Amino acid sequence: MTSLTERYLAAALRRIGERERPDVERELRSSIEDAVDDRVAGGEPADTAEIAVLESLGDPARLASGITGRPLYLIGPNLFAQYQRLLVTLLTILVPVVGVGLAALELSRDGGVGDALAAGILGALGVGVQTAFWITLTFAVLERVDIAKLDDADLTAALGPWTVKQLPELPATGRAGIGETVGEILTLMLTLGGLILLRGASLPHGGSGDTVSLLAPQLTDSWLPPALAVVLVSLIGLHIVIFLVGRWTFALAAAHAVMQALFSVPVIVLALGGSIINPAFAAEIGWPPLADGNGVVMLSIAAGVLLVTAWEIIDGFRRARRAAATTSATVEAPAGVRNG
Amino acid sequence: MINEELLGAHRQELRRGTVVLACLLALRTAGYGYGLLKTLESVGIPSDGNTIYPLLRRLEERGLLTSEWNTDDTRPRKFYRTNQAGVELAGRLMADMTDLAAALNVLNGGETR
């Protein structure tokens, strides 16, 4: 046989364990020779017959994968759902927390806004890549070590059969799930982090060593930003209470509405009054309309805050109504009905 | 007008499960890889080497086939034979196959009537 067959065999055998290799090699070689002889006996030239036989056998990596039973995919259908769930959960928690945390840390060390942003973004990126890598690696190893030896019955025995109790809750029912509670709290923490960031933000002014702050001066010294921060922290507390209660009630929805309004109304008033951004800062970066209460930025902020707040308040009451309607309806597997 | 590609995909799907049964039945008389391919092709169950060779090893691993190297011929060949467990399994699968064909016939008849 020519070098083509040798190369094919080498490519396939490379992926096969030491113990099996001699046997597989001998069998594959004789099978290829049988097939080539058959074609040559049919009148085909030896070289084209060999090419045809090898190509009909296909990619040696796939052939070897079939022989060893080792998958050609990283994470298979048995594990993919769990992999995806874990990855999404961890990324949505770790990335923002680490990003905001590092940025806040940099600010507290008197770093500039730029440094803080860079620290936050790089840190978030780093932890995201690390998390994705290690989880993927773990599942890829699991796919090969553990699952390769288990067939479906063993897998079911190990993980337990699927039952209706594992069904996730319908979205947007009155129940307060851990996922949405964490989401709400993270959003609030991000807003809080943003407030802290903005408060410390400034630009050097001229060559004099003076700085010009991002926030309007009357705001920097005002009691209002700390008060807004207190409202945000209270909102975080409220979401924890709602989670502990397990569902939205009309009283909780009303408290939620008041707190949302306590945060949003001052922000909207400030935005429309042009009292958020320091006009000197806007002039410094060469875009005076930034600070203007009738400028596009402030109008967008006012409109955005208004919309989000309205949605949040309505959603709270909607959930309270749904929860009131469904408190008695609990899902239990009927006795005597079993899977399998 | 039947889409040939679609037909091919469904045919492959339909045959996938029957290749095991075909191998177990054919190898009640001992045979080697390429010979088995030719046998299957000649009775109208064409398959590929990259399906059959791994399959033979898997069936042996599962204790349905026994194998033996025969070095008397012009070249050494690994002969497989369906063992007792394999014969029993093939019998059960064959009965299932007959039942399936009968069931499909019922459905087919009910539809055209």
Coordinates of C-alpha atoms in Angstrom, one line a residue:
Chain A
M1 CA 0.0 0.0 0.0
T2 CA 1.1 3.5 -0.7
S3 CA 1.7 6.4 1.7
L4 CA -1.9 7.6 1.4
T5 CA -3.2 4.5 3.3
E6 CA -0.3 4.8 5.8
R7 CA -1.2 8.5 6.4
Y8 CA -4.9 7.6 6.8
L9 CA -4.1 4.9 9.3
A10 CA -1.7 7.1 11.2
A11 CA -4.3 9.9 11.4
A12 CA -7.0 7.5 12.7
L13 CA -4.8 5.5 15.1
R14 CA -3.4 8.7 16.7
R15 CA -6.8 9.1 18.4
I16 CA -7.0 5.5 19.6
G17 CA -5.7 4.1 22.8
E18 CA -2.5 2.2 23.1
R19 CA -4.1 -1.0 24.0
E20 CA -6.6 -1.2 21.1
R21 CA -4.3 0.3 18.5
P22 CA -2.5 -2.8 17.1
D23 CA -5.8 -4.6 16.7
V24 CA -7.6 -1.6 15.1
E25 CA -4.7 -1.0 12.8
R26 CA -4.6 -4.6 11.5
E27 CA -8.3 -4.7 11.0
L28 CA -8.5 -1.3 9.3
R29 CA -5.6 -2.1 7.1
S30 CA -7.0 -5.4 5.9
S31 CA -10.4 -3.8 5.3
I32 CA -8.9 -1.1 3.2
E33 CA -6.9 -3.6 1.2
D34 CA -10.0 -5.8 0.7
A35 CA -11.9 -2.8 -0.6
V36 CA -9.1 -1.6 -2.9
D37 CA -8.6 -5.2 -4.3
D38 CA -12.3 -5.4 -5.0
R39 CA -12.3 -2.2 -7.0
V40 CA -9.2 -3.1 -8.9
A41 CA -10.7 -6.5 -9.7
G42 CA -13.6 -4.4 -11.2
G43 CA -11.2 -2.8 -13.6
E44 CA -10.2 0.4 -11.7
P45 CA -6.6 1.6 -11.6
A46 CA -5.0 0.9 -8.2
D47 CA -4.3 4.6 -7.3
T48 CA -7.8 5.9 -8.0
A49 CA -9.3 2.8 -6.2
E50 CA -7.3 3.6 -3.1
I51 CA -8.4 7.2 -3.1
A52 CA -12.0 6.2 -3.6
V53 CA -11.8 3.7 -0.7
L54 CA -10.2 6.1 1.7
E55 CA -12.7 8.9 0.9
S56 CA -15.6 6.6 1.4
L57 CA -14.3 5.8 4.8
G58 CA -14.4 9.5 5.5
D59 CA -12.6 11.7 8.0
P60 CA -10.2 9.5 10.0
A61 CA -11.0 11.6 13.1
R62 CA -14.7 10.6 12.8
L63 CA -13.9 7.0 12.2
A64 CA -11.6 7.0 15.3
S65 CA -14.3 8.7 17.4
G66 CA -16.8 6.0 16.3
I67 CA -14.3 3.3 17.4
T68 CA -13.4 4.8 20.8
G69 CA -16.9 6.1 21.5
R70 CA -15.2 9.4 22.5
P71 CA -17.3 12.3 21.4
L72 CA -16.3 14.9 18.8
Y73 CA -18.1 17.6 20.6
L74 CA -17.1 19.5 23.6
I75 CA -20.3 19.3 25.7
G76 CA -23.1 16.9 24.6
P77 CA -26.9 17.0 25.0
N78 CA -26.8 15.2 28.4
L79 CA -24.9 18.1 30.0
F80 CA -25.6 21.1 27.8
A81 CA -28.7 22.3 29.7
Q82 CA -27.0 22.2 33.1
Y83 CA -23.8 23.8 31.6
Q84 CA -25.8 26.7 30.1
R85 CA -27.8 27.3 33.2
L86 CA -24.8 27.4 35.5
L87 CA -22.8 29.6 33.1
V88 CA -25.5 32.2 32.6
T89 CA -26.3 32.3 36.4
L90 CA -22.6 32.8 37.4
L91 CA -21.8 35.3 34.6
T92 CA -24.8 37.5 35.4
I93 CA -23.9 37.6 39.1
L94 CA -20.1 37.7 39.0
V95 CA -19.4 40.1 36.1
P96 CA -21.4 43.1 37.3
V97 CA -20.5 42.6 40.9
V98 CA -16.8 42.4 40.2
G99 CA -17.0 45.2 37.7
V100 CA -18.8 47.6 40.0
G101 CA -16.7 46.5 43.0
L102 CA -13.4 47.1 41.3
A103 CA -14.5 50.5 39.9
A104 CA -15.7 51.6 43.3
L105 CA -12.5 50.4 44.9
E106 CA -10.4 52.4 42.4
L107 CA -12.5 55.5 43.0
S108 CA -12.1 55.1 46.8
R109 CA -8.4 55.1 46.2
D110 CA -8.8 58.6 44.6
G111 CA -8.4 57.2 41.1
G112 CA -9.9 59.2 38.3
V113 CA -13.1 58.2 36.5
G114 CA -11.1 56.9 33.6
D115 CA -9.0 54.7 35.9
A116 CA -12.1 53.5 37.7
L117 CA -13.9 52.7 34.4
A118 CA -10.9 50.9 33.1
A119 CA -10.5 48.9 36.3
G120 CA -14.1 48.0 36.3
I121 CA -14.3 47.0 32.7
L122 CA -11.0 45.0 32.7
G123 CA -12.0 43.3 35.9
A124 CA -15.4 42.4 34.7
L125 CA -14.0 41.1 31.4
G126 CA -11.3 39.1 33.2
V127 CA -13.7 37.4 35.6
G128 CA -16.1 36.7 32.7
V129 CA -13.4 35.0 30.6
Q130 CA -12.1 33.1 33.6
T131 CA -15.6 31.9 34.7
A132 CA -16.5 30.8 31.2
F133 CA -13.2 29.0 30.7
W134 CA -13.2 27.0 33.9
I135 CA -16.9 26.0 33.7
T136 CA -16.5 24.9 30.1
L137 CA -13.3 23.0 30.9
T138 CA -15.1 21.3 33.9
F139 CA -18.0 20.2 31.8
A140 CA -15.8 19.1 28.9
V141 CA -13.9 16.8 31.3
L142 CA -17.2 15.6 32.8
E143 CA -18.4 14.8 29.3
R144 CA -15.4 12.6 28.8
V145 CA -14.6 11.0 32.1
D146 CA -17.9 10.4 33.7
I147 CA -20.6 10.3 31.1
A148 CA -18.6 8.2 28.6
K149 CA -18.9 5.3 31.0
L150 CA -22.5 5.9 31.9
D151 CA -25.3 5.0 29.7
D152 CA -28.7 6.7 29.9
A153 CA -30.0 4.4 32.6
D154 CA -27.0 5.1 34.9
L155 CA -27.2 8.8 34.2
T156 CA -30.9 8.8 35.2
A157 CA -30.1 6.8 38.3
A158 CA -27.3 9.3 39.2
L159 CA -29.2 12.5 38.6
G160 CA -32.7 11.2 39.5
P161 CA -35.5 11.0 36.9
W162 CA -37.0 14.2 35.7
T163 CA -40.2 15.0 37.5
V164 CA -42.7 17.9 37.2
K165 CA -41.3 19.4 40.4
Q166 CA -38.2 20.5 38.4
L167 CA -40.4 22.7 36.2
P168 CA -39.4 26.3 36.4
E169 CA -42.1 28.8 37.5
L170 CA -44.0 30.6 34.8
P171 CA -42.4 34.0 34.2
A172 CA -44.2 37.0 35.6
T173 CA -46.4 35.3 38.1
G174 CA -46.9 36.9 41.4
R175 CA -44.2 34.7 43.0
A176 CA -40.8 36.4 43.7
G177 CA -38.1 34.1 42.4
I178 CA -34.4 34.1 43.5
G179 CA -33.4 35.0 39.9
E180 CA -35.4 38.1 39.5
T181 CA -34.7 39.2 43.1
V182 CA -30.9 38.9 42.3
G183 CA -31.5 40.8 39.1
E184 CA -33.4 43.6 40.7
I185 CA -30.8 44.0 43.5
L186 CA -27.9 44.0 40.9
T187 CA -29.6 46.7 38.9
L188 CA -30.0 48.8 42.0
M189 CA -26.4 48.2 43.0
L190 CA -25.3 49.2 39.6
T191 CA -27.3 52.4 39.9
L192 CA -25.8 53.0 43.3
G193 CA -22.3 52.4 41.9
G194 CA -23.1 54.8 39.1
L195 CA -24.1 57.5 41.6
I196 CA -20.8 57.1 43.5
L197 CA -18.9 57.1 40.3
L198 CA -20.5 60.3 39.1
R199 CA -20.0 62.1 42.4
G200 CA -16.3 61.7 42.2
A201 CA -16.0 62.4 38.5
S202 CA -14.0 65.4 37.4
L203 CA -11.8 66.8 34.7
P204 CA -8.6 68.8 35.0
H205 CA -9.3 72.5 34.1
G206 CA -6.8 74.5 32.1
G207 CA -3.2 74.2 33.3
S208 CA -3.9 75.5 36.8
G209 CA -4.3 72.2 38.5
D210 CA -8.0 73.0 39.2
T211 CA -10.6 70.4 38.4
V212 CA -14.1 70.8 37.1
S213 CA -16.6 68.3 38.5
L214 CA -19.0 66.4 36.3
L215 CA -22.0 66.9 38.6
A216 CA -23.4 70.4 39.1
P217 CA -21.7 72.1 42.0
Q218 CA -25.0 72.7 43.9
L219 CA -25.5 68.9 43.7
T220 CA -22.1 67.9 44.9
D221 CA -22.5 69.6 48.2
S222 CA -26.2 68.9 48.5
W223 CA -27.9 66.3 50.7
L224 CA -29.8 65.0 47.7
P225 CA -27.4 62.4 46.3
P226 CA -26.9 60.7 49.7
A227 CA -30.7 60.8 50.1
L228 CA -31.1 59.1 46.7
A229 CA -28.5 56.5 47.8
V230 CA -30.5 55.8 50.9
V231 CA -33.7 55.3 48.8
L232 CA -31.8 52.9 46.6
V233 CA -30.5 50.9 49.6
S234 CA -34.1 50.8 51.0
L235 CA -35.3 49.5 47.6
I236 CA -32.7 46.7 47.9
G237 CA -34.1 45.9 51.3
L238 CA -37.6 46.0 50.0
H239 CA -36.8 43.4 47.3
I240 CA -35.2 41.2 50.0
V241 CA -38.4 41.5 52.0
I242 CA -40.5 40.6 49.0
F243 CA -38.4 37.6 48.3
L244 CA -38.7 36.4 52.0
V245 CA -42.4 36.9 51.9
G246 CA -42.4 34.9 48.7
R247 CA -44.7 37.0 46.7
W248 CA -45.9 40.5 46.0
T249 CA -48.8 41.9 48.0
F250 CA -50.6 45.1 47.4
A251 CA -49.0 46.7 50.5
L252 CA -45.5 45.8 49.2
A253 CA -46.4 47.0 45.7
A254 CA -47.5 50.3 47.3
A255 CA -44.3 50.7 49.3
H256 CA -42.4 49.8 46.2
A257 CA -44.2 52.5 44.2
V258 CA -43.5 55.2 46.8
M259 CA -39.8 54.4 46.9
Q260 CA -39.6 54.3 43.2
A261 CA -41.2 57.7 43.0
L262 CA -38.9 59.0 45.8
F263 CA -36.0 58.2 43.6
S264 CA -37.3 59.1 40.2
V265 CA -39.2 62.4 40.8
P266 CA -36.1 64.3 42.1
V267 CA -34.0 62.8 39.2
I268 CA -36.6 63.9 36.6
V269 CA -37.0 67.4 38.2
L270 CA -33.2 67.8 38.3
A271 CA -32.8 66.7 34.7
L272 CA -35.4 69.0 33.3
G273 CA -34.1 71.9 35.4
G274 CA -30.6 71.3 33.9
S275 CA -29.2 70.8 37.4
I276 CA -27.5 67.5 37.0
I277 CA -24.4 68.2 34.9
N278 CA -22.0 71.0 35.7
P279 CA -22.3 73.5 32.8
A280 CA -18.6 74.2 33.2
F281 CA -17.9 70.5 32.7
A282 CA -20.1 70.5 29.5
A283 CA -18.1 73.5 28.3
E284 CA -14.8 71.9 29.1
I285 CA -15.6 68.9 26.9
G286 CA -16.9 71.2 24.2
W287 CA -20.5 70.2 24.2
P288 CA -22.6 72.7 26.2
P289 CA -26.0 71.1 25.4
L290 CA -25.0 68.2 27.6
A291 CA -26.0 70.1 30.7
D292 CA -29.0 71.9 29.3
G293 CA -32.4 70.9 30.8
N294 CA -33.9 71.2 27.3
G295 CA -31.0 69.3 25.6
V296 CA -31.4 65.9 24.1
V297 CA -29.4 64.2 26.9
M298 CA -31.4 65.5 29.8
L299 CA -34.7 65.0 28.0
S300 CA -33.8 61.4 27.3
I301 CA -32.8 60.8 30.9
A302 CA -36.0 62.3 32.1
A303 CA -38.1 60.3 29.7
G304 CA -36.1 57.1 30.3
V305 CA -36.4 57.3 34.1
L306 CA -40.1 58.1 33.8
L307 CA -40.8 55.1 31.6
V308 CA -38.8 52.6 33.6
T309 CA -40.3 53.9 36.9
A310 CA -43.9 53.7 35.5
W311 CA -43.2 50.1 34.3
E312 CA -41.7 49.1 37.6
I313 CA -44.6 50.4 39.6
I314 CA -47.3 48.9 37.3
D315 CA -45.4 45.6 37.2
G316 CA -45.4 45.5 41.1
F317 CA -49.1 45.9 41.2
R318 CA -49.7 43.4 38.4
R319 CA -47.7 40.8 40.3
A320 CA -49.5 41.5 43.5
R321 CA -52.8 40.9 41.7
R322 CA -51.6 37.7 40.1
A323 CA -50.3 36.4 43.4
A324 CA -53.6 37.1 45.1
A325 CA -55.3 35.2 42.3
T326 CA -53.0 32.1 42.4
T327 CA -52.1 31.7 46.1
S328 CA -54.3 28.6 46.5
A329 CA -53.1 27.0 43.2
T330 CA -50.0 24.9 44.0
V331 CA -48.5 22.3 41.7
E332 CA -48.2 18.9 43.2
A333 CA -47.5 15.7 41.3
P334 CA -50.6 13.5 41.6
A335 CA -50.0 10.5 43.8
G336 CA -49.6 7.3 41.9
V337 CA -48.5 8.9 38.7
R338 CA -44.9 8.1 38.0
N339 CA -42.6 8.5 35.1
G340 CA -41.3 5.3 33.7
Chain B
M1 CA -42.2 16.2 -5.9
I2 CA -40.0 14.7 -3.2
N3 CA -36.9 16.5 -2.1
E4 CA -34.1 14.0 -2.6
E5 CA -32.0 15.4 0.2
L6 CA -34.9 15.1 2.6
L7 CA -35.7 11.6 1.5
G8 CA -32.1 10.6 2.0
A9 CA -32.0 12.0 5.5
H10 CA -35.2 10.2 6.5
R11 CA -34.1 7.0 4.9
Q12 CA -30.8 7.1 6.9
E13 CA -32.8 7.7 10.0
L14 CA -35.1 4.8 9.3
R15 CA -32.2 2.5 8.6
R16 CA -30.0 3.5 11.4
G17 CA -31.5 1.1 13.9
T18 CA -31.8 -1.8 11.5
V19 CA -28.1 -2.0 10.8
V20 CA -27.4 -3.5 14.2
L21 CA -30.1 -6.2 13.5
A22 CA -28.7 -6.8 10.0
C23 CA -25.2 -7.4 11.4
L24 CA -26.4 -9.7 14.1
L25 CA -28.4 -11.7 11.7
A26 CA -25.7 -11.9 9.0
L27 CA -22.9 -12.8 11.4
R28 CA -24.7 -15.9 12.6
T29 CA -22.3 -17.2 9.9
A30 CA -18.9 -15.8 10.8
G31 CA -17.7 -12.9 8.6
Y32 CA -15.1 -10.1 8.4
G33 CA -15.7 -6.4 8.0
Y34 CA -15.5 -5.8 4.3
G35 CA -17.2 -9.2 3.5
L36 CA -20.1 -8.1 5.7
L37 CA -20.3 -4.8 3.9
K38 CA -20.7 -6.7 0.6
T39 CA -23.2 -9.1 2.1
L40 CA -25.4 -6.2 3.4
E41 CA -25.1 -4.4 0.0
S42 CA -26.1 -7.5 -1.9
V43 CA -29.3 -8.0 0.1
G44 CA -30.2 -4.3 -0.3
I45 CA -29.0 -2.8 3.0
P46 CA -26.1 -0.7 1.8
S47 CA -23.9 0.8 4.6
D48 CA -20.5 2.4 5.0
G49 CA -17.2 1.2 6.4
N50 CA -17.2 4.1 8.8
T51 CA -20.5 2.8 10.2
I52 CA -19.8 -0.9 10.2
Y53 CA -16.2 -1.1 11.5
P54 CA -16.9 0.9 14.7
L55 CA -20.3 -0.9 15.1
L56 CA -18.6 -4.4 15.0
R57 CA -16.3 -3.4 17.8
R58 CA -19.1 -1.9 19.8
L59 CA -21.2 -5.0 19.5
E60 CA -18.3 -7.1 20.5
E61 CA -17.7 -4.9 23.5
R62 CA -21.3 -5.4 24.5
G63 CA -20.9 -9.1 24.4
L64 CA -23.1 -9.8 21.3
L65 CA -20.3 -10.8 19.0
T66 CA -17.2 -12.9 19.4
S67 CA -14.1 -12.3 17.2
E68 CA -11.2 -14.3 16.0
W69 CA -8.2 -13.5 13.8
N70 CA -7.9 -15.7 10.8
T71 CA -4.4 -15.7 9.4
D72 CA -4.9 -18.6 6.9
D73 CA -6.1 -16.4 4.1
T74 CA -4.0 -14.2 1.8
R75 CA -4.2 -11.5 4.4
P76 CA -5.1 -11.6 8.1
R77 CA -8.8 -10.9 8.7
K78 CA -10.8 -10.4 11.9
F79 CA -13.8 -12.7 11.8
Y80 CA -16.9 -11.9 13.9
R81 CA -19.6 -14.3 14.9
T82 CA -22.9 -13.6 16.6
N83 CA -22.9 -15.4 20.0
Q84 CA -25.8 -16.8 21.9
A85 CA -26.7 -13.5 23.5
G86 CA -26.6 -11.8 20.1
V87 CA -28.8 -14.5 18.5
E88 CA -31.4 -14.0 21.2
L89 CA -31.3 -10.3 20.9
A90 CA -31.6 -10.5 17.1
G91 CA -34.6 -12.8 17.6
R92 CA -36.4 -10.2 19.8
L93 CA -35.5 -7.4 17.5
M94 CA -36.6 -9.3 14.4
A95 CA -40.0 -9.9 16.1
D96 CA -40.3 -6.2 16.9
M97 CA -39.4 -5.3 13.3
T98 CA -42.1 -7.6 12.0
D99 CA -44.6 -6.0 14.4
L100 CA -43.6 -2.5 13.3
A101 CA -44.0 -3.4 9.7
A102 CA -47.5 -4.8 10.4
A103 CA -48.4 -1.8 12.5
L104 CA -47.3 0.6 9.7
N105 CA -49.4 -1.5 7.2
V106 CA -52.4 -1.0 9.4
L107 CA -51.9 2.7 9.5
N108 CA -51.2 2.8 5.8
G109 CA -54.4 0.8 5.0
G110 CA -56.5 3.0 7.3
E111 CA -55.3 6.0 5.5
T112 CA -56.0 4.9 1.9
R113 CA -59.4 3.3 2.6

